[in-house]
Amino acid sequence: MAGVLNDEAALIQIFVHLDTYTLCKVEQVCKLWQDLASCNTVWKHHVERLCRNRKMKAHLGRAGDWKTRYKQLVLGRLYPRIIPKESRKPTYEENLSALQPIPKEEFVELMVKKRIAIKDFIQSATNKKYKVGNAYYKHTKSETIGFGKKILLQDKKSKALYCGPAVRNLLGLVKGTADWNITPNKFDVRVTDSYNIYVQSKSVGRMLVPRTELLYTDTPERQ
């Protein structure tokens, strides 16, 4: 029984079937249970179930994570879009100069050979315990990405890595527009010709795309 209480995958499968009141109580048991009961996998399930009952499409909207989205839907506080003030946008060159370099030695680049859950892949490839937030999968398809996730650019020639607000600016992800749905064929060709795009995963069950690269680090999550 003790093994089940510390098995992250088993706990998540249990937590997705709890009602939200019990789930909030579960978060108070210990740090591990708090992290798992608050993860996107669990709360996405609750948002999808709520949206099915309301006959509406489940999506993140302007929320940074699925738990926040659930609160917005239940409380009815959807935070209407604020029309941004007119201001001069940084040029492509200005955004490039504002990129924040990351020591590439902090990351290991792994090749995904088959469709597999991200946690299982990391632990199999590195023989280390998977740390949520330390893996970055290669962006290959249209998806909605909350502002709580980090995005990295990797120079295709030098393999140098970059982070920071300028990355989102280069990709056109300005807060308050488009709900941050990013589509590869809509990026500036200058970006896609020169850089690979990696998105932070905060899930234990995300299924990885075969024949793509993944970056993983043991260093603490960057702010």
Short mmCIF file of C-alpha atoms in Angstrom, two decimals, residues 5-208:
data_model
loop_
_atom_site.label_atom_id
_atom_site.label_comp_id
_atom_site.label_asym_id
_atom_site.label_seq_id
_atom_site.Cartn_x
_atom_site.Cartn_y
_atom_site.Cartn_z
CA LEU A 5 0.89 6.12 -2.02
CA ASN A 6 4.22 7.21 -3.54
CA ASP A 7 3.60 6.07 -7.15
CA GLU A 8 3.05 9.33 -9.05
CA ALA A 9 1.35 7.76 -12.07
CA ALA A 10 -1.02 5.71 -9.89
CA LEU A 11 -1.85 8.71 -7.70
CA ILE A 12 -2.68 10.86 -10.72
CA GLN A 13 -5.04 8.19 -12.03
CA ILE A 14 -6.77 8.23 -8.64
CA PHE A 15 -6.84 12.01 -8.32
CA VAL A 16 -8.55 12.58 -11.70
CA HIS A 17 -11.60 10.72 -10.36
CA LEU A 18 -11.90 12.74 -7.13
CA ASP A 19 -14.37 15.60 -6.82
CA THR A 20 -12.76 19.02 -6.58
CA TYR A 21 -13.54 19.45 -2.87
CA THR A 22 -11.76 16.20 -2.01
CA LEU A 23 -8.94 17.10 -4.39
CA CYS A 24 -8.29 20.35 -2.50
CA LYS A 25 -8.19 18.34 0.75
CA VAL A 26 -5.72 15.90 -0.82
CA GLU A 27 -3.36 18.80 -1.60
CA GLN A 28 -2.87 19.30 2.15
CA VAL A 29 -1.52 15.78 2.81
CA CYS A 30 2.11 16.28 1.75
CA LYS A 31 4.30 18.10 -0.80
CA LEU A 32 4.20 15.23 -3.32
CA TRP A 33 0.41 14.99 -3.19
CA GLN A 34 0.11 18.77 -3.40
CA ASP A 35 2.20 18.86 -6.60
CA LEU A 36 0.33 15.96 -8.21
CA ALA A 37 -3.14 17.16 -7.18
CA SER A 38 -2.36 20.57 -8.70
CA CYS A 39 -0.84 19.32 -11.95
CA ASN A 40 -2.28 20.09 -15.37
CA THR A 41 -3.12 16.44 -16.10
CA VAL A 42 -5.56 16.28 -13.17
CA TRP A 43 -7.23 19.66 -13.66
CA LYS A 44 -7.47 19.35 -17.43
CA HIS A 45 -9.62 16.28 -16.79
CA HIS A 46 -11.93 18.34 -14.53
CA VAL A 47 -12.16 21.19 -17.05
CA GLU A 48 -13.03 18.77 -19.84
CA ARG A 49 -15.72 17.12 -17.72
CA LEU A 50 -17.18 20.50 -16.73
CA CYS A 51 -17.18 21.67 -20.35
CA ARG A 52 -18.86 18.48 -21.54
CA ASN A 53 -21.66 19.11 -19.05
CA ARG A 54 -21.98 22.68 -20.31
CA LYS A 55 -21.74 21.57 -23.96
CA MET A 56 -18.79 23.84 -24.66
CA LYS A 57 -15.25 23.35 -25.95
CA ALA A 58 -12.53 22.88 -23.34
CA HIS A 59 -9.53 25.18 -23.75
CA LEU A 60 -7.11 27.20 -21.62
CA GLY A 61 -8.44 30.56 -22.72
CA ARG A 62 -6.33 33.22 -21.02
CA ALA A 63 -5.47 31.05 -18.02
CA GLY A 64 -1.88 30.02 -17.37
CA ASP A 65 -2.82 26.49 -16.27
CA TRP A 66 -5.82 24.15 -16.12
CA LYS A 67 -6.50 24.64 -12.40
CA THR A 68 -6.81 28.39 -12.92
CA ARG A 69 -9.06 27.74 -15.93
CA TYR A 70 -11.35 25.58 -13.80
CA LYS A 71 -11.64 28.37 -11.21
CA GLN A 72 -12.47 30.87 -13.95
CA LEU A 73 -15.23 28.66 -15.34
CA VAL A 74 -16.77 27.94 -11.94
CA LEU A 75 -16.56 31.49 -10.58
CA GLY A 76 -17.47 33.12 -13.88
CA ARG A 77 -14.44 35.41 -13.75
CA LEU A 78 -13.11 35.07 -17.23
CA TYR A 79 -11.17 38.33 -17.20
CA PRO A 80 -12.32 40.18 -20.34
CA ARG A 81 -9.60 41.01 -22.79
CA ILE A 82 -7.90 44.33 -22.19
CA ILE A 83 -7.22 46.33 -25.32
CA PRO A 84 -3.49 47.09 -25.18
CA LYS A 85 -2.32 50.67 -25.49
CA GLU A 86 -0.72 51.64 -28.74
CA SER A 87 3.03 51.25 -28.41
CA ARG A 88 5.96 50.63 -30.70
CA LYS A 89 6.78 46.95 -31.01
CA PRO A 90 10.43 45.91 -30.89
CA THR A 91 11.94 45.13 -34.27
CA TYR A 92 13.18 41.65 -35.18
CA GLU A 93 16.77 42.79 -34.68
CA GLU A 94 15.96 44.34 -31.28
CA ASN A 95 14.36 41.10 -30.13
CA LEU A 96 17.38 39.11 -31.27
CA SER A 97 19.71 41.33 -29.26
CA ALA A 98 17.43 40.96 -26.21
CA LEU A 99 17.57 37.15 -26.18
CA GLN A 100 18.98 35.77 -22.93
CA PRO A 101 21.63 33.06 -23.48
CA ILE A 102 21.56 29.84 -21.44
CA PRO A 103 24.66 27.62 -21.02
CA LYS A 104 23.89 24.73 -23.37
CA GLU A 105 26.03 22.52 -21.12
CA GLU A 106 23.13 22.57 -18.63
CA PHE A 107 21.00 20.55 -21.05
CA VAL A 108 21.20 17.13 -22.61
CA GLU A 109 19.57 16.63 -26.00
CA LEU A 110 17.69 13.33 -26.35
CA MET A 111 16.17 11.74 -29.45
CA VAL A 112 12.63 10.40 -29.12
CA LYS A 113 12.35 7.22 -31.18
CA LYS A 114 8.77 6.19 -30.41
CA ARG A 115 5.53 7.56 -29.00
CA ILE A 116 6.01 7.50 -25.22
CA ALA A 117 4.97 9.42 -22.09
CA ILE A 118 7.48 12.14 -21.22
CA LYS A 119 8.13 10.89 -17.68
CA ASP A 120 8.79 7.32 -18.82
CA PHE A 121 11.07 8.54 -21.60
CA ILE A 122 13.19 10.79 -19.36
CA GLN A 123 13.63 8.17 -16.65
CA SER A 124 14.51 5.50 -19.20
CA ALA A 125 16.96 7.72 -21.12
CA THR A 126 18.71 9.32 -18.13
CA ASN A 127 18.25 6.77 -15.32
CA LYS A 128 17.22 9.70 -13.14
CA LYS A 129 13.96 10.69 -11.48
CA TYR A 130 11.88 12.91 -13.74
CA LYS A 131 11.51 16.47 -12.48
CA VAL A 132 8.37 18.26 -13.70
CA GLY A 133 9.30 21.48 -15.51
CA ASN A 134 12.84 20.41 -16.46
CA ALA A 135 11.97 18.95 -19.88
CA TYR A 136 11.43 20.90 -23.11
CA TYR A 137 9.81 19.14 -26.07
CA LYS A 138 10.30 20.25 -29.68
CA HIS A 139 7.36 22.26 -31.00
CA THR A 140 5.95 20.58 -34.09
CA LYS A 141 2.20 21.28 -34.19
CA SER A 142 -0.43 23.89 -33.42
CA GLU A 143 -1.24 24.09 -29.71
CA THR A 144 -2.29 26.50 -26.98
CA ILE A 145 0.53 27.38 -24.59
CA GLY A 146 -0.13 29.17 -21.31
CA PHE A 147 2.08 32.01 -20.12
CA GLY A 148 3.29 29.88 -17.21
CA LYS A 149 5.40 27.80 -19.59
CA LYS A 150 8.89 28.71 -20.72
CA ILE A 151 9.93 28.61 -24.38
CA LEU A 152 13.51 28.16 -25.58
CA LEU A 153 15.12 28.88 -28.93
CA GLN A 154 18.01 26.71 -30.10
CA ASP A 155 20.32 27.98 -32.83
CA LYS A 156 20.30 25.29 -35.52
CA LYS A 157 24.01 25.76 -36.33
CA SER A 158 25.70 26.45 -32.99
CA LYS A 159 23.11 24.72 -30.74
CA ALA A 160 23.21 27.82 -28.50
CA LEU A 161 20.11 28.19 -26.31
CA TYR A 162 18.12 31.34 -25.52
CA CYS A 163 15.21 32.24 -23.26
CA GLY A 164 13.43 35.36 -21.99
CA PRO A 165 10.53 37.60 -23.06
CA ALA A 166 12.17 38.27 -26.43
CA VAL A 167 11.55 34.64 -27.41
CA ARG A 168 7.77 35.13 -27.17
CA ASN A 169 8.06 38.44 -29.00
CA LEU A 170 9.87 36.75 -31.89
CA LEU A 171 7.12 34.12 -32.05
CA GLY A 172 4.37 36.76 -31.95
CA LEU A 173 3.07 35.65 -28.54
CA VAL A 174 2.13 39.00 -27.07
CA LYS A 175 0.03 38.74 -23.91
CA GLY A 176 -3.58 39.65 -24.58
CA THR A 177 -3.63 38.48 -28.20
CA ALA A 178 -4.63 35.22 -29.90
CA ASP A 179 -4.84 33.27 -26.62
CA TRP A 180 -1.27 32.13 -27.31
CA ASN A 181 -2.21 29.47 -29.85
CA ILE A 182 1.03 28.92 -31.71
CA THR A 183 1.17 27.37 -35.17
CA PRO A 184 4.51 26.54 -36.86
CA ASN A 185 3.53 27.82 -40.34
CA LYS A 186 2.60 31.25 -38.91
CA PHE A 187 6.02 32.03 -37.42
CA ASP A 188 8.42 34.52 -38.97
CA VAL A 189 10.41 32.49 -41.49
CA ARG A 190 13.59 34.12 -40.19
CA VAL A 191 12.96 32.42 -36.84
CA THR A 192 12.10 28.96 -38.19
CA ASP A 193 15.03 29.01 -40.63
CA SER A 194 17.53 29.73 -37.86
CA TYR A 195 16.10 28.24 -34.67
CA ASN A 196 14.45 25.16 -33.22
CA ILE A 197 11.61 25.91 -30.78
CA TYR A 198 11.31 24.00 -27.50
CA VAL A 199 8.38 24.28 -25.09
CA GLN A 200 8.49 23.48 -21.38
CA SER A 201 6.39 20.53 -20.26
CA LYS A 202 4.71 20.61 -16.86
CA SER A 203 3.08 17.23 -17.31
CA VAL A 204 4.01 13.67 -16.41
CA GLY A 205 1.84 12.07 -19.08
CA ARG A 206 2.48 14.13 -22.20
CA MET A 207 2.97 11.84 -25.20
CA LEU A 208 6.11 12.69 -27.18
#
